[in-house]
Coordinates of C-alpha atoms in Angstrom, one line a residue:
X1 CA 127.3 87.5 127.0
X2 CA 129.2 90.3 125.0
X3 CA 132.5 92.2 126.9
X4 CA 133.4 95.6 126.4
X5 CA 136.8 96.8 127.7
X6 CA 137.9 100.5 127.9
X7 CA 141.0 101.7 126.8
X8 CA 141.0 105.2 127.5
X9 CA 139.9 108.3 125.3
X10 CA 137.4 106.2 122.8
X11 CA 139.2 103.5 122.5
X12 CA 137.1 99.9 123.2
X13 CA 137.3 96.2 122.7
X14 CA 133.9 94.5 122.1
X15 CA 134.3 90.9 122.2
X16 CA 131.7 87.9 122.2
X17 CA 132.5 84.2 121.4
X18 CA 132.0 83.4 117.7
X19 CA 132.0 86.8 117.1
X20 CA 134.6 89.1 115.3
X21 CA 136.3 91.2 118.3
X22 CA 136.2 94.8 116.9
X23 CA 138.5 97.6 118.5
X24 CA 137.2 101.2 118.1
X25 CA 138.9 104.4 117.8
X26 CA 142.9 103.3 118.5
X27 CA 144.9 106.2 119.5
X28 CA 148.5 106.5 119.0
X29 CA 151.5 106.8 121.8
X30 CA 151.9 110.1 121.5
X31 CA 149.0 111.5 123.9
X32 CA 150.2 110.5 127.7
X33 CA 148.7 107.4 127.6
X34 CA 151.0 104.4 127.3
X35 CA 150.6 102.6 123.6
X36 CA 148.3 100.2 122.6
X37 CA 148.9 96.5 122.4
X38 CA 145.7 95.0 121.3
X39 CA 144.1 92.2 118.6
X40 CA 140.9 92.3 116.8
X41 CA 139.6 91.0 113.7
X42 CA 137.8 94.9 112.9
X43 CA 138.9 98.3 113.3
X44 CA 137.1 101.3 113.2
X45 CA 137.6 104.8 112.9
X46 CA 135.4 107.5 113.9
X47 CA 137.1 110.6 112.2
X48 CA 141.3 110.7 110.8
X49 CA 142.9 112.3 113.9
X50 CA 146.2 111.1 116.2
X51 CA 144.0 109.8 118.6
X52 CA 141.3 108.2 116.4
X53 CA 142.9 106.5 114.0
X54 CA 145.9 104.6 114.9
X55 CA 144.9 101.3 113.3
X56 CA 148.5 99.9 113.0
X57 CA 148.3 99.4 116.6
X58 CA 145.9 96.5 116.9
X59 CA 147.6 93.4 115.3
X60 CA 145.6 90.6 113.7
X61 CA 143.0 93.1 112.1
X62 CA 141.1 92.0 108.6
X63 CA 138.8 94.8 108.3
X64 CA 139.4 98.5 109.2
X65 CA 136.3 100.7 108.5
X66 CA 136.6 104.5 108.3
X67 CA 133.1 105.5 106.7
X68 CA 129.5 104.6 106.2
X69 CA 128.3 102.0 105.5
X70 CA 126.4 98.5 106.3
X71 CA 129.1 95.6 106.8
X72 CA 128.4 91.9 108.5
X73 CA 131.6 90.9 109.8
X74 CA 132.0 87.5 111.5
X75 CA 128.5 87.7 112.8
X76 CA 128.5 91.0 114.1
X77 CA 126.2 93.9 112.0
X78 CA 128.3 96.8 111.7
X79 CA 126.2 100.5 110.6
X80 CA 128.7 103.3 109.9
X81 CA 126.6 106.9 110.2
X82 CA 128.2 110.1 108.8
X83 CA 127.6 113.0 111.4
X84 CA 128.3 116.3 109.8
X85 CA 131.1 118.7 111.9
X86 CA 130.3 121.9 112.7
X87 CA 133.8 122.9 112.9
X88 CA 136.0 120.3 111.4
X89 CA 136.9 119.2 107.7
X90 CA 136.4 116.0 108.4
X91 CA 133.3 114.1 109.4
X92 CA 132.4 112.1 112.1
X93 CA 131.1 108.5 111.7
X94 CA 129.4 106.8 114.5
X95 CA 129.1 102.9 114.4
X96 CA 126.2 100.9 115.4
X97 CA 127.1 97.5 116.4
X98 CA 124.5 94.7 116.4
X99 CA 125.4 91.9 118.1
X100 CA 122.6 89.3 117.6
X101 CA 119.9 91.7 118.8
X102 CA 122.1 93.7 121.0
X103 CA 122.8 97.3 120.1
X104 CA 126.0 99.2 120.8
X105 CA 126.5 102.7 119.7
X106 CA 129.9 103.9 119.4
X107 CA 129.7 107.9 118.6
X108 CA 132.8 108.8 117.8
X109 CA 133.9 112.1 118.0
X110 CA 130.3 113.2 117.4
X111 CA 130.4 117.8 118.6
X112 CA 127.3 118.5 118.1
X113 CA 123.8 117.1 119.3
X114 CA 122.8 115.4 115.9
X115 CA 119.7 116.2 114.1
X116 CA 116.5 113.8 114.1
X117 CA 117.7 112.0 110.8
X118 CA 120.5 111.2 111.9
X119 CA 119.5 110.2 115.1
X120 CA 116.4 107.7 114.1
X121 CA 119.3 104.8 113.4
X122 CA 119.9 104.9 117.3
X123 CA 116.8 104.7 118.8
X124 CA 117.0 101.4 120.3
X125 CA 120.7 101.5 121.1
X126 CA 121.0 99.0 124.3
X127 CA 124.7 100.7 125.2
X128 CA 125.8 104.2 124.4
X129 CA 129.5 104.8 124.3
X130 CA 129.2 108.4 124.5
X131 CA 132.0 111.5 124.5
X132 CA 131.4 113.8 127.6
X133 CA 134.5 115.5 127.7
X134 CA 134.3 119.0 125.7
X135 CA 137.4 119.5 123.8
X136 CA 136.5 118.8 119.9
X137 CA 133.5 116.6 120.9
X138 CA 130.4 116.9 123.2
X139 CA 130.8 118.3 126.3
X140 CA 128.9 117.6 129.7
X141 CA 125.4 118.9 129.5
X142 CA 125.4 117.9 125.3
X143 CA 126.1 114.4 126.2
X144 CA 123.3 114.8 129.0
X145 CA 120.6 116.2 126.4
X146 CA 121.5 113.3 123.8
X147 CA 121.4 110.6 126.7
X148 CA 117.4 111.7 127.6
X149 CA 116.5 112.0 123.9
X150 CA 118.0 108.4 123.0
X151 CA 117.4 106.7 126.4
X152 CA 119.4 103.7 126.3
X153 CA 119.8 100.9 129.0
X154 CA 123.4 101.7 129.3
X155 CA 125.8 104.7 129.5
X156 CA 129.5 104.7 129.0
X157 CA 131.3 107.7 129.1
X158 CA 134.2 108.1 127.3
X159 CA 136.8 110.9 125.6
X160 CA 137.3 112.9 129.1
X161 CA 140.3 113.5 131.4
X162 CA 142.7 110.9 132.5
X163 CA 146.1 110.9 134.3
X164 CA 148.4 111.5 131.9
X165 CA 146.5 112.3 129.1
X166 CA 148.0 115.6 127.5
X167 CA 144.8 116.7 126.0
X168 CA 142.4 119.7 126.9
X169 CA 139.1 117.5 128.2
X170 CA 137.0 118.1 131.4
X171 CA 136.7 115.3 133.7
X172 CA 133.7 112.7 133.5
X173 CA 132.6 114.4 137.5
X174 CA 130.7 116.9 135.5
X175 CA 128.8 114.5 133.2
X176 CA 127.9 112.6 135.9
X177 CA 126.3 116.0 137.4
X178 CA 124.7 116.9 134.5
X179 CA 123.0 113.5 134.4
X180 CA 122.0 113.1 138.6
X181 CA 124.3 110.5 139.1
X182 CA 125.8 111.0 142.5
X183 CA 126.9 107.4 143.0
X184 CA 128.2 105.6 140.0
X185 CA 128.6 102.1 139.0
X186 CA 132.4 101.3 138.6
X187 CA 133.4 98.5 136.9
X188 CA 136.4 96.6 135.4
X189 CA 134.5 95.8 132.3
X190 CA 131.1 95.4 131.1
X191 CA 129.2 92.3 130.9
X192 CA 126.0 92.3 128.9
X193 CA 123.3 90.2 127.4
X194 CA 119.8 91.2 126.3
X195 CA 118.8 89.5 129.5
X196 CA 120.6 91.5 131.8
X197 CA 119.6 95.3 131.0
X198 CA 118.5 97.4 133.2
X199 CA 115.2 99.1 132.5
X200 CA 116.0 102.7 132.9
X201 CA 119.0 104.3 132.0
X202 CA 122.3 103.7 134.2
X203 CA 125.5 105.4 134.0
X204 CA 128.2 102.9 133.9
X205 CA 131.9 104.1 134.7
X206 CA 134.7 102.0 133.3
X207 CA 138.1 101.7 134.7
X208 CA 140.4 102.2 131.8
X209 CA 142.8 99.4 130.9
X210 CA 146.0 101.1 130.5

């Protein structure tokens, strides 16, 4: 089985054995949240922002990606997607990440529902790792709309409110509204195979690891 571990904001470890262990999105010390300490073999980086893009922060890294692209990196197939801003200068990439079959979408600081193009490369994404939070990315019912037009097994929120975390987001409570969920599966981390997805789509709150 694959593991991803949250570390707050959109930053996530995705590790398998004889797979490279990729960290997405590492923020700096700077936002409230205590600083990183982390390895990984790939980095990548959704959009050049404080706390996107602090790569020098994971140790041990051979490959930091910060655009689009198709890359296969110690067995793991790595998409990079450019998703056009609506406000900002610079883009947002999301990454697909195919782990022998199994599909991870990591989308970034995505702000605005994408169109269909952009959108086809997701279709049968297994785990969404999905901004809810507002601020410069997709708020509540955005992240709700995108959830029912790409239905994947799993939901992770991320980029919302945290203790400590001196940026404007909402919390995840009104995601979770937005999407029915009244009772929510907490976890520690998240444990996957292809044999172990659920059939329709679950919301999946992680505990973040800082």
């Amino acid at each position: 089985f694959m593991e991803i571990t949250w570390y707050g904001l959109s930053c996530f470890r995705l590790t398998e054995r004889k797979h490279a262990t990729v960290v997405t999105d590492p923020y700096n010390g700077k936002l409230g949240l205590p600083g990183l300490k982390l390895k990984a073999d790939v980095v990548t980086v959704s959009h050049d922002a404080p706390g996107h893009n602090y790569a020098e922060g994971v140790s041990g890294t051979q490959h930091t990606l910060i655009g689009p692209g198709e890359y296969e990196i110690g067995n793991v197939f790595i998409t990079g997607i450019v998703t056009r801003s609506t406000t900002r200068i610079n883009h947002n990439v999301i990454y697909l990440f195919d782990y022998d079959g199994l599909k991870i979408a990591h989308l970034g600081d995505l702000d605005k529902v994408p169109a269909q193009t952009e959108i086809e490369a997701l279709e049968e994404v297994n785990v969404l790792l999905l901004p809810v939070g507002g601020g410069n990315s997709l708020n509540a019912a955005q992240a709700s709309e995108l959830v029912s037009l790409l239905e994947p097994n799993l939901v992770v929120p991320m980029h919302y409110q945290l203790p400590g975390l001196k940026l404007e987001l909402e919390g995840v409570d009104r995601f979770l509204k937005e999407m029915g969920v009244t009772d929510p599966t907490q976890e520690d981390s998240l444990k996957i195979s292809l044999t172990n997805l659920p059939e329709e789509t679950e919301t999946i709150i992680l505990t973040p690891k800082i």
